[in-house]
Amino acid sequence: MGSKPAAGNPDDYKIKDTKPQLGERWPHGGMRGGSGWISSDRVTSTYDLVEQMYYLYVRVVKARDLPINPLTASCDPYVEVKLGNYKGKTQHFEKRTYAEWKQVFAFSKEKIQSTVVEVYVKDKDMIARDDYLGKVVFDMNEVPTRVPPDSPLAPQWYRLEDRRGDKKSKGEIMLAVWMGTQADEAFSEAWHSDAATVHGEGVYSVRSKVYVSPKLWYLRVNVIEAQDVESQDKSQPPQVFVKAQIGNQILKTKLSATKTANPLWNEDLVFVAAEPFEESLVLTLENKGSSKEEIVGRLVLPLNVVEKRLDHRPVLSRWFNLEQFGFGMLEGERRMELKFSTRIHLRVSLDGGYHVLDESTMYISDQRPTARQLWKKAIGILEIGILSAQGLQGMKTKDGKKTTDAYCVAKYGQKWVRTRTILENFNPKWNEQYTWEVYDPCTVVTLGVFDNSHLGGEQAGTGKDARIGKIRIRLSTLETDRIYTNSYPLLVLQPSGLKKTGELQLAFRFTCLSLANMIYLYSQPLLPKMHYQHPLTIHQLDSLRYQAMNIVAVRLGRAEPPLRKEVVEYMLDVDSHMWSMRRSKANFFRIVSVFSGAISMSKWLGDVSNWKNPITTILVHILLFILVCFPELILPTVFLYMFLIGIWNFRSRPRHPPHMDTKLSWAEAVQPDELDEEFDTFPSSKAQDVTKMRYDRLRSVAGRIQTVVGDIATQGERFQALLSWRDPRATCLFVIFCLIVAVALYVTPFKIVLLVAGMFVLRHPRFRSKMPSVPSNFFRRLPARADSML
C-alpha cells in the first residue's frame, strides 16, 4: 500500500467500498471477563460510525500523607504509571506531602503486554536516583468496564504498598482504573501510550481538538465628506483623500475632485473584522495637493461602539472631530486651539446581514449571515467517523528511515475538528466521530490529512505540517439517513507530478430533520438576501475573501494546539484563483463537455436531414406533421421526454459521492514545466529566461483566445449591420426581403409555414447543393468593425 500506484491503473484513483465493524460492542466483565456481548439496545448511537478502540484508563487524582525523606526533610512527589513496556509520568511537586495532579493516562488495549498495571509514587531527586515511596497494583482481570453513558467511575483512596506488597503505615493515593473506549470523556485530554515519545510543548499538538472559526463581520465605512480641511501650504487649497486601516487592511478613497477645504466623496470602504474586536478603525485625512503627501487629521474609532445592522437600511451618519496634525511641539497653545478644527462625516456599520466568505463559493460550507438573529433552523445533522488511513507515504526522515506522524482535519461551517496525531505509523487508526448541524444541503465538507512536524525535539517549530491529501464531500449528493463507508484516495499534485499518498477511510451519514424545509431551501437564494439587495463588487468579494482567510488562519493559529497557517490555507484553497495552465485546459474541456450534448444533437439532426438512416428521417417527418397539426403537444412532449430520460437514468445513478477526478483535472496529462509554473511563487521567483518562455507561451494561448473572442464579436456586428446601413445595398436588400416575408406570412397560415420550412430542412440530399446557402453567403458578406481596428 505504501508504494506509488501505477499511472495506468485508474482504480487506484477511485473511491472503494469498505465494510468496517461500526458501532459499540462491549465484552462482559472487562478485558478478559467472559465471551458474550452486551445487547445493542444498551448502546448509545453517539459513536456508531467508528470502530471501537479499547483503552485502559488510569486517573491519578491526588496523594496525601506521603512520607518525608529523612536526609532532605522534604518530599518532591510524582506518580509513574507502568503497564508492560509503557510508562507515563505526572509532573513533580516540590516539598509537598500532599499533591494533586488530576491527570488521566490511556493505554491502548491492542498493545497491552502485561496482566497488571502498576502505579508508583516516587520522590524526585535531582542528584541521585529517585526514591521509592510506594505503589498500588491492579490485576487486569479485575478492572471494571465503563459503558457509556454511565457516569464516570468514582476514584478511591488506596494505601501505598512497599516493594514486597505489604501495606505501608503512611501514604495514600486516590485513583480510578477502568476499561473504556474513545467515547470516554477522558479520551481527548488523556496522556496516550502511543505518544509516549513526545515531550514538552509537543504533547499538546498530538491531542484531538475542536475549533470554532472567529465570528466575521463586514465593516462598511461610508466616507461622505469633510469640513474645514487646512493645509500647511496656505497658498493653495488642499486636495485630500481618506485612508482607512484595520490591522493589515488598508483602503483609500479617491482624491477629491477639486481643491477645496470641504471635499465630498460619498464612497463605501468595506473591511473584514473578527470578534472579539482587537483592532480599531484608524482613519487619516491626507493632502496630496502639495509635492508630498501630508497628514491633515486622524481618527481612531473602536469597533465596539460601531452600530450593527441586520438589513440594508442605512444607519445614522455622524460627524467626527479629527486629531490635528502638522504643528510643531513649540506651538502647544495653537495646537490645542486647532485640535478639533477639521471634521469628517461618516456612516459606519457592522453589516450582519451578509455571509462573510472565507472560502470559495464553489465549495462553500456555510451560507448563514453573520447575525445569529437571522439564522434559520437546522435542516439536518452531518456525522462523520474518521476511521483510519492506509498506505501513507513517508513524509520525513527520522533516524535514517522514512516516517509519518499523521492527523486529520475536517472543516464544515464554523466548526473545525482535528484528530489526535498517530506517531510513526503508515496505517494510522483514529476512529473519532464528529457531528455538525446542517443549515443548507448545497454545501461541502472538506477533510485533509497532514503530517505533524511540531512534536518537540530539535526540529520543533522549524518545519511546516506537510500535506498528505484532501477530499471534499458535497452533502447534496448524499442520500439521507444512509451510512456511507468508503475509502478515498488521497491525491496530491506535486512539482514532480500526480502522486497518491494513501487512502482515507471514512464513515458518514447525513440525517434529515425536516424534508419540507430542505425542499424549500432549493427555491431560496444561495447567499443571504443582503448579497442581492446591496451587492458587493467582484473585486471587493475577492479582496475580502483573502482578508477573511488571513484572519481565520491567524486566530486558529493562536489556539492550543494551534491549527497552523499552512493547514488552514490548504483547507480553504487560498491559492485557487492563481493562474494555472493545467486548470485552464481542464476548464476549457469542461465547457466542451457541457456543450457536447448540443453538439451531438446537431450532428444527429444533420444525419436526419441528410437521410443517413431513411427510417429515422421518415419517423421525424411523421413527428413534424403531428407537431404542426397539434402544436399544443410540443411543450408537454418536451417535458415528458425529459421526465422519461430522468427515470431511465435513475438505474445508472452514481452510487458514490463524487471525488477528485484526475482526468477532469488534467492531473495525469500535465507537462512538468506547467506544474513547475503552477507551484511558482507570486511574484515569480524563477530565472529570467524561464519567466520569458512562460510569458511567451501565455501570449500564445491568449492570442488564440483573442482570435476566438474577435470572431464572436464579428458575427454579432454582422447582425447589427443588417439594419445599420453600413452596407447600403445589403441593408436595402434585407429591408425589401423583410417586407416580402411579412406580407407572405400574413396571408399564409402559420402551420403551412412551419410545415414547408420543416420539409425544406429535411429535404433529400439529391435536392441539396454542396455550395453554401444563399442566406449564409449574404451574411458572410456583411461588414464588421474588424477593419476599423488598429
Tab-separated table of N, CA, C and O in Angstrom, residues 278-366:
chain	number	residue	atom	x	y	z
A	278	GLU	N	-10.241	43.296	18.213
A	278	GLU	CA	-8.960	43.629	18.819
A	278	GLU	C	-8.352	44.894	18.212
A	278	GLU	O	-7.584	45.584	18.868
A	279	GLU	N	-8.662	45.158	16.941
A	279	GLU	CA	-8.115	46.348	16.291
A	279	GLU	C	-9.188	47.428	16.188
A	279	GLU	O	-10.381	47.140	16.183
A	280	SER	N	-8.729	48.657	16.097
A	280	SER	CA	-9.627	49.797	15.909
A	280	SER	C	-9.549	50.262	14.457
A	280	SER	O	-8.577	49.973	13.731
A	281	LEU	N	-10.576	50.974	14.044
A	281	LEU	CA	-10.585	51.595	12.725
A	281	LEU	C	-9.810	52.907	12.822
A	281	LEU	O	-10.140	53.780	13.617
A	282	VAL	N	-8.757	53.029	12.001
A	282	VAL	CA	-7.923	54.233	12.003
A	282	VAL	C	-8.118	54.949	10.671
A	282	VAL	O	-7.846	54.383	9.601
A	283	LEU	N	-8.621	56.177	10.729
A	283	LEU	CA	-8.840	56.992	9.534
A	283	LEU	C	-7.862	58.153	9.541
A	283	LEU	O	-7.709	58.841	10.565
A	284	THR	N	-7.191	58.375	8.432
A	284	THR	CA	-6.313	59.533	8.286
A	284	THR	C	-6.747	60.315	7.055
A	284	THR	O	-7.057	59.731	6.009
A	285	LEU	N	-6.769	61.623	7.203
A	285	LEU	CA	-7.092	62.533	6.105
A	285	LEU	C	-5.772	63.074	5.575
A	285	LEU	O	-5.014	63.701	6.318
A	286	GLU	N	-5.485	62.789	4.302
A	286	GLU	CA	-4.175	63.126	3.744
A	286	GLU	C	-4.328	64.073	2.567
A	286	GLU	O	-5.221	63.888	1.721
A	287	ASN	N	-3.441	65.045	2.515
A	287	ASN	CA	-3.447	66.075	1.469
A	287	ASN	C	-2.407	65.729	0.416
A	287	ASN	O	-1.227	65.530	0.720
A	288	LYS	N	-2.850	65.652	-0.830
A	288	LYS	CA	-1.940	65.341	-1.929
A	288	LYS	C	-1.788	66.551	-2.851
A	288	LYS	O	-1.267	66.433	-3.961
A	289	GLY	N	-2.253	67.681	-2.405
A	289	GLY	CA	-2.184	68.869	-3.243
A	289	GLY	C	-0.785	69.406	-3.387
A	289	GLY	O	-0.442	70.046	-4.381
A	290	SER	N	0.073	69.166	-2.383
A	290	SER	CA	1.442	69.666	-2.441
A	290	SER	C	2.354	68.614	-3.043
A	290	SER	O	1.909	67.593	-3.561
A	291	SER	N	3.656	68.852	-2.963
A	291	SER	CA	4.618	67.955	-3.587
A	291	SER	C	4.661	66.604	-2.884
A	291	SER	O	4.938	65.584	-3.506
A	292	LYS	N	4.418	66.564	-1.592
A	292	LYS	CA	4.406	65.295	-0.880
A	292	LYS	C	3.118	65.179	-0.058
A	292	LYS	O	2.494	66.185	0.295
A	293	GLU	N	2.749	63.898	0.246
A	293	GLU	CA	1.523	63.668	0.997
A	293	GLU	C	1.671	64.179	2.427
A	293	GLU	O	2.694	63.958	3.077
A	294	GLU	N	0.642	64.844	2.919
A	294	GLU	CA	0.677	65.472	4.229
A	294	GLU	C	-0.556	65.007	5.002
A	294	GLU	O	-1.680	65.055	4.502
A	295	ILE	N	-0.320	64.476	6.217
A	295	ILE	CA	-1.430	64.026	7.064
A	295	ILE	C	-2.082	65.243	7.709
A	295	ILE	O	-1.448	65.986	8.446
A	296	VAL	N	-3.353	65.425	7.403
A	296	VAL	CA	-4.085	66.588	7.903
A	296	VAL	C	-4.754	66.284	9.234
A	296	VAL	O	-4.778	67.109	10.140
A	297	GLY	N	-5.317	65.093	9.355
A	297	GLY	CA	-6.022	64.733	10.588
A	297	GLY	C	-6.131	63.241	10.743
A	297	GLY	O	-5.919	62.481	9.793
A	298	ARG	N	-6.477	62.796	11.954
A	298	ARG	CA	-6.504	61.362	12.253
A	298	ARG	C	-7.655	61.071	13.207
A	298	ARG	O	-7.961	61.871	14.093
A	299	LEU	N	-8.285	59.895	13.002
A	299	LEU	CA	-9.394	59.466	13.852
A	299	LEU	C	-9.221	57.990	14.183
A	299	LEU	O	-8.986	57.170	13.284
A	300	VAL	N	-9.318	57.637	15.458
A	300	VAL	CA	-9.265	56.235	15.898
A	300	VAL	C	-10.646	55.885	16.452
A	300	VAL	O	-11.111	56.501	17.419
A	301	LEU	N	-11.296	54.889	15.826
A	301	LEU	CA	-12.663	54.533	16.185
A	301	LEU	C	-12.706	53.071	16.633
A	301	LEU	O	-12.527	52.158	15.808
A	302	PRO	N	-12.916	52.801	17.928
A	302	PRO	CA	-13.038	51.395	18.375
A	302	PRO	C	-14.268	50.741	17.750
A	302	PRO	O	-15.332	51.361	17.626
A	303	LEU	N	-14.132	49.470	17.370
A	303	LEU	CA	-15.238	48.780	16.689
A	303	LEU	C	-16.353	48.402	17.659
A	303	LEU	O	-17.465	48.104	17.228
A	304	ASN	N	-16.056	48.404	18.955
A	304	ASN	CA	-17.097	48.041	19.930
A	304	ASN	C	-18.243	49.049	19.960
A	304	ASN	O	-19.349	48.713	20.396
A	305	VAL	N	-17.980	50.282	19.519
A	305	VAL	CA	-19.021	51.309	19.564
A	305	VAL	C	-19.759	51.443	18.235
A	305	VAL	O	-20.686	52.249	18.119
A	306	VAL	N	-19.349	50.654	17.228
A	306	VAL	CA	-19.971	50.754	15.908
A	306	VAL	C	-21.322	50.047	15.922
A	306	VAL	O	-21.475	48.951	16.481
A	307	GLU	N	-22.310	50.646	15.292
A	307	GLU	CA	-23.658	50.079	15.255
A	307	GLU	C	-23.712	48.862	14.345
A	307	GLU	O	-23.118	48.846	13.263
A	308	LYS	N	-24.445	47.842	14.793
A	308	LYS	CA	-24.649	46.629	13.991
A	308	LYS	C	-26.020	46.691	13.339
A	308	LYS	O	-27.014	46.992	13.998
A	309	ARG	N	-26.052	46.379	12.035
A	309	ARG	CA	-27.343	46.391	11.329
A	309	ARG	C	-27.595	45.034	10.698
A	309	ARG	O	-26.653	44.318	10.325
A	310	LEU	N	-28.864	44.695	10.537
A	310	LEU	CA	-29.246	43.381	10.036
A	310	LEU	C	-29.771	43.422	8.609
A	310	LEU	O	-29.959	42.363	8.002
A	311	ASP	N	-30.056	44.622	8.069
A	311	ASP	CA	-30.594	44.709	6.717
A	311	ASP	C	-29.941	45.882	6.004
A	311	ASP	O	-28.931	46.421	6.454
A	312	HIS	N	-30.529	46.280	4.862
A	312	HIS	CA	-29.914	47.304	4.026
A	312	HIS	C	-30.276	48.718	4.447
A	312	HIS	O	-29.801	49.676	3.829
A	313	ARG	N	-31.111	48.887	5.467
A	313	ARG	CA	-31.476	50.231	5.885
A	313	ARG	C	-30.269	50.944	6.476
A	313	ARG	O	-29.594	50.402	7.363
A	314	PRO	N	-29.967	52.156	6.014
A	314	PRO	CA	-28.736	52.831	6.451
A	314	PRO	C	-28.807	53.240	7.918
A	314	PRO	O	-29.875	53.562	8.440
A	315	VAL	N	-27.637	53.218	8.555
A	315	VAL	CA	-27.551	53.699	9.931
A	315	VAL	C	-27.386	55.215	9.899
A	315	VAL	O	-27.123	55.818	8.853
A	316	LEU	N	-27.543	55.842	11.047
A	316	LEU	CA	-27.410	57.297	11.118
A	316	LEU	C	-25.955	57.705	10.920
A	316	LEU	O	-25.034	57.068	11.451
A	317	SER	N	-25.755	58.763	10.146
A	317	SER	CA	-24.401	59.269	9.938
A	317	SER	C	-24.013	60.177	11.103
A	317	SER	O	-24.875	60.738	11.795
A	318	ARG	N	-22.699	60.319	11.300
A	318	ARG	CA	-22.198	61.131	12.406
A	318	ARG	C	-21.002	61.958	11.952
A	318	ARG	O	-20.255	61.558	11.050
A	319	TRP	N	-20.845	63.098	12.619
A	319	TRP	CA	-19.660	63.927	12.412
A	319	TRP	C	-18.630	63.578	13.491
A	319	TRP	O	-18.963	63.451	14.661
A	320	PHE	N	-17.389	63.425	13.042
A	320	PHE	CA	-16.300	63.125	13.974
A	320	PHE	C	-15.225	64.206	13.854
A	320	PHE	O	-14.872	64.632	12.741
A	321	ASN	N	-14.722	64.637	15.000
A	321	ASN	CA	-13.611	65.581	15.009
A	321	ASN	C	-12.299	64.825	14.847
A	321	ASN	O	-12.094	63.767	15.464
A	322	LEU	N	-11.412	65.338	14.014
A	322	LEU	CA	-10.117	64.707	13.765
A	322	LEU	C	-9.050	65.307	14.661
A	322	LEU	O	-9.052	66.511	14.938
A	323	GLU	N	-8.115	64.460	15.100
A	323	GLU	CA	-6.935	64.967	15.787
A	323	GLU	C	-6.078	65.706	14.773
A	323	GLU	O	-5.801	65.182	13.687
A	324	GLN	N	-5.645	66.927	15.145
A	324	GLN	CA	-4.929	67.766	14.186
A	324	GLN	C	-3.462	67.368	14.097
A	324	GLN	O	-2.840	67.019	15.100
A	325	PHE	N	-2.925	67.399	12.881
A	325	PHE	CA	-1.516	67.117	12.646
A	325	PHE	C	-0.866	68.341	12.022
A	325	PHE	O	-1.518	69.205	11.447
A	326	GLY	N	0.476	68.363	12.084
A	326	GLY	CA	1.220	69.343	11.295
A	326	GLY	C	1.709	70.545	12.048
A	326	GLY	O	2.284	71.451	11.459
A	327	PHE	N	1.525	70.613	13.388
A	327	PHE	CA	2.028	71.746	14.158
A	327	PHE	C	3.160	71.287	15.062
A	327	PHE	O	3.148	70.182	15.591
A	328	GLY	N	4.142	72.112	15.228
A	328	GLY	CA	5.337	71.751	15.980
A	328	GLY	C	5.089	71.698	17.478
A	328	GLY	O	4.079	72.163	17.991
A	329	MET	N	6.069	71.142	18.196
A	329	MET	CA	5.951	70.992	19.641
A	329	MET	C	5.962	72.346	20.349
A	329	MET	O	5.410	72.503	21.427
A	330	LEU	N	6.596	73.342	19.733
A	330	LEU	CA	6.718	74.640	20.384
A	330	LEU	C	5.430	75.439	20.313
A	330	LEU	O	5.304	76.473	20.964
A	331	GLU	N	4.488	74.989	19.486
A	331	GLU	CA	3.260	75.749	19.315
A	331	GLU	C	2.120	75.051	20.047
A	331	GLU	O	1.087	74.743	19.477
A	332	GLY	N	2.360	74.777	21.319
A	332	GLY	CA	1.398	73.986	22.080
A	332	GLY	C	0.038	74.634	22.175
A	332	GLY	O	-0.986	73.994	21.993
A	333	GLU	N	0.002	75.925	22.436
A	333	GLU	CA	-1.286	76.591	22.591
A	333	GLU	C	-2.073	76.568	21.300
A	333	GLU	O	-3.276	76.318	21.278
A	334	ARG	N	-1.363	76.810	20.193
A	334	ARG	CA	-2.065	76.830	18.895
A	334	ARG	C	-2.564	75.429	18.527
A	334	ARG	O	-3.640	75.271	17.976
A	335	ARG	N	-1.764	74.416	18.878
A	335	ARG	CA	-2.175	73.049	18.559
A	335	ARG	C	-3.441	72.696	19.339
A	335	ARG	O	-4.358	72.072	18.818
A	336	MET	N	-3.490	73.067	20.583
A	336	MET	CA	-4.692	72.787	21.377
A	336	MET	C	-5.891	73.558	20.841
A	336	MET	O	-7.009	73.075	20.818
A	337	GLU	N	-5.618	74.747	20.330
A	337	GLU	CA	-6.706	75.581	19.816
A	337	GLU	C	-7.325	74.983	18.562
A	337	GLU	O	-8.535	75.024	18.373
A	338	LEU	N	-6.474	74.398	17.716
A	338	LEU	CA	-6.957	73.888	16.427
A	338	LEU	C	-7.109	72.362	16.423
A	338	LEU	O	-7.232	71.769	15.376
A	339	LYS	N	-7.079	71.749	17.582
A	339	LYS	CA	-7.063	70.283	17.640
A	339	LYS	C	-8.268	69.655	16.970
A	339	LYS	O	-8.170	68.631	16.314
A	340	PHE	N	-9.417	70.246	17.074
A	340	PHE	CA	-10.635	69.658	16.502
A	340	PHE	C	-11.225	70.572	15.432
A	340	PHE	O	-12.432	70.656	15.284
A	341	SER	N	-10.369	71.262	14.665
A	341	SER	CA	-10.890	72.184	13.656
A	341	SER	C	-11.465	71.452	12.453
A	341	SER	O	-12.405	71.904	11.835
A	342	THR	N	-10.894	70.272	12.107
A	342	THR	CA	-11.349	69.527	10.933
A	342	THR	C	-12.337	68.449	11.366
A	342	THR	O	-12.107	67.733	12.335
A	343	ARG	N	-13.441	68.341	10.606
A	343	ARG	CA	-14.459	67.323	10.898
A	343	ARG	C	-14.642	66.442	9.673
A	343	ARG	O	-14.418	66.862	8.539
A	344	ILE	N	-15.055	65.202	9.946
A	344	ILE	CA	-15.331	64.272	8.850
A	344	ILE	C	-16.696	63.643	9.101
A	344	ILE	O	-17.067	63.335	10.244
A	345	HIS	N	-17.441	63.473	8.038
A	345	HIS	CA	-18.811	62.958	8.100
A	345	HIS	C	-18.787	61.493	7.663
A	345	HIS	O	-18.427	61.178	6.514
A	346	LEU	N	-19.170	60.574	8.559
A	346	LEU	CA	-19.079	59.132	8.288
A	346	LEU	C	-20.394	58.443	8.606
A	346	LEU	O	-21.176	58.899	9.448
A	347	ARG	N	-20.594	57.327	7.923
A	347	ARG	CA	-21.668	56.394	8.266
A	347	ARG	C	-21.006	55.022	8.393
A	347	ARG	O	-20.612	54.417	7.405
A	348	VAL	N	-20.823	54.553	9.624
A	348	VAL	CA	-20.068	53.326	9.894
A	348	VAL	C	-21.011	52.278	10.469
A	348	VAL	O	-21.782	52.570	11.390
A	349	SER	N	-20.937	51.064	9.931
A	349	SER	CA	-21.817	49.995	10.426
A	349	SER	C	-21.143	48.648	10.271
A	349	SER	O	-20.319	48.441	9.373
A	350	LEU	N	-21.478	47.744	11.175
A	350	LEU	CA	-21.108	46.336	11.054
A	350	LEU	C	-22.300	45.619	10.445
A	350	LEU	O	-23.363	45.532	11.058
A	351	ASP	N	-22.132	45.121	9.223
A	351	ASP	CA	-23.251	44.539	8.472
A	351	ASP	C	-23.408	43.061	8.815
A	351	ASP	O	-22.603	42.220	8.386
A	352	GLY	N	-24.446	42.741	9.576
A	352	GLY	CA	-24.686	41.356	9.976
A	352	GLY	C	-25.557	40.579	9.020
A	352	GLY	O	-25.795	39.387	9.226
A	353	GLY	N	-26.047	41.230	7.963
A	353	GLY	CA	-26.913	40.535	7.012
A	353	GLY	C	-26.174	39.793	5.929
A	353	GLY	O	-26.777	39.071	5.133
A	354	TYR	N	-24.837	39.958	5.863
A	354	TYR	CA	-24.023	39.261	4.872
A	354	TYR	C	-23.444	37.982	5.474
A	354	TYR	O	-23.272	37.858	6.689
A	355	HIS	N	-23.113	37.051	4.596
A	355	HIS	CA	-22.243	35.939	4.991
A	355	HIS	C	-20.830	36.301	4.560
A	355	HIS	O	-20.575	36.556	3.383
A	356	VAL	N	-19.912	36.364	5.505
A	356	VAL	CA	-18.527	36.728	5.193
A	356	VAL	C	-17.841	35.505	4.592
A	356	VAL	O	-17.623	34.498	5.261
A	357	LEU	N	-17.505	35.604	3.319
A	357	LEU	CA	-16.914	34.474	2.601
A	357	LEU	C	-15.443	34.338	2.989
A	357	LEU	O	-14.655	35.257	2.810
A	358	ASP	N	-15.085	33.159	3.505
A	358	ASP	CA	-13.678	32.864	3.772
A	358	ASP	C	-13.208	31.642	2.980
A	358	ASP	O	-12.108	31.137	3.214
A	359	GLU	N	-14.050	31.183	2.062
A	359	GLU	CA	-13.712	30.058	1.198
A	359	GLU	C	-14.394	30.274	-0.146
A	359	GLU	O	-15.279	31.110	-0.288
A	360	SER	N	-13.975	29.522	-1.134
A	360	SER	CA	-14.534	29.689	-2.466
A	360	SER	C	-16.013	29.317	-2.485
A	360	SER	O	-16.449	28.375	-1.813
A	361	THR	N	-16.803	30.058	-3.268
A	361	THR	CA	-18.237	29.750	-3.373
A	361	THR	C	-18.482	28.427	-4.086
A	361	THR	O	-19.573	27.880	-4.009
A	362	MET	N	-17.465	27.900	-4.787
A	362	MET	CA	-17.633	26.624	-5.478
A	362	MET	C	-17.790	25.467	-4.491
A	362	MET	O	-18.462	24.489	-4.772
A	363	TYR	N	-17.132	25.569	-3.339
A	363	TYR	CA	-17.271	24.524	-2.320
A	363	TYR	C	-17.432	25.173	-0.959
A	363	TYR	O	-16.667	24.945	-0.026
A	364	ILE	N	-18.465	25.988	-0.875
A	364	ILE	CA	-18.767	26.696	0.369
A	364	ILE	C	-19.379	25.716	1.370
A	364	ILE	O	-20.098	24.786	0.996
A	365	SER	N	-19.086	25.915	2.649
A	365	SER	CA	-19.604	25.006	3.669
A	365	SER	C	-20.620	25.681	4.581
A	365	SER	O	-21.203	25.017	5.445
A	366	ASP	N	-20.824	26.971	4.412
A	366	ASP	CA	-21.760	27.682	5.277
A	366	ASP	C	-22.256	28.907	4.529
A	366	ASP	O	-21.481	29.578	3.846
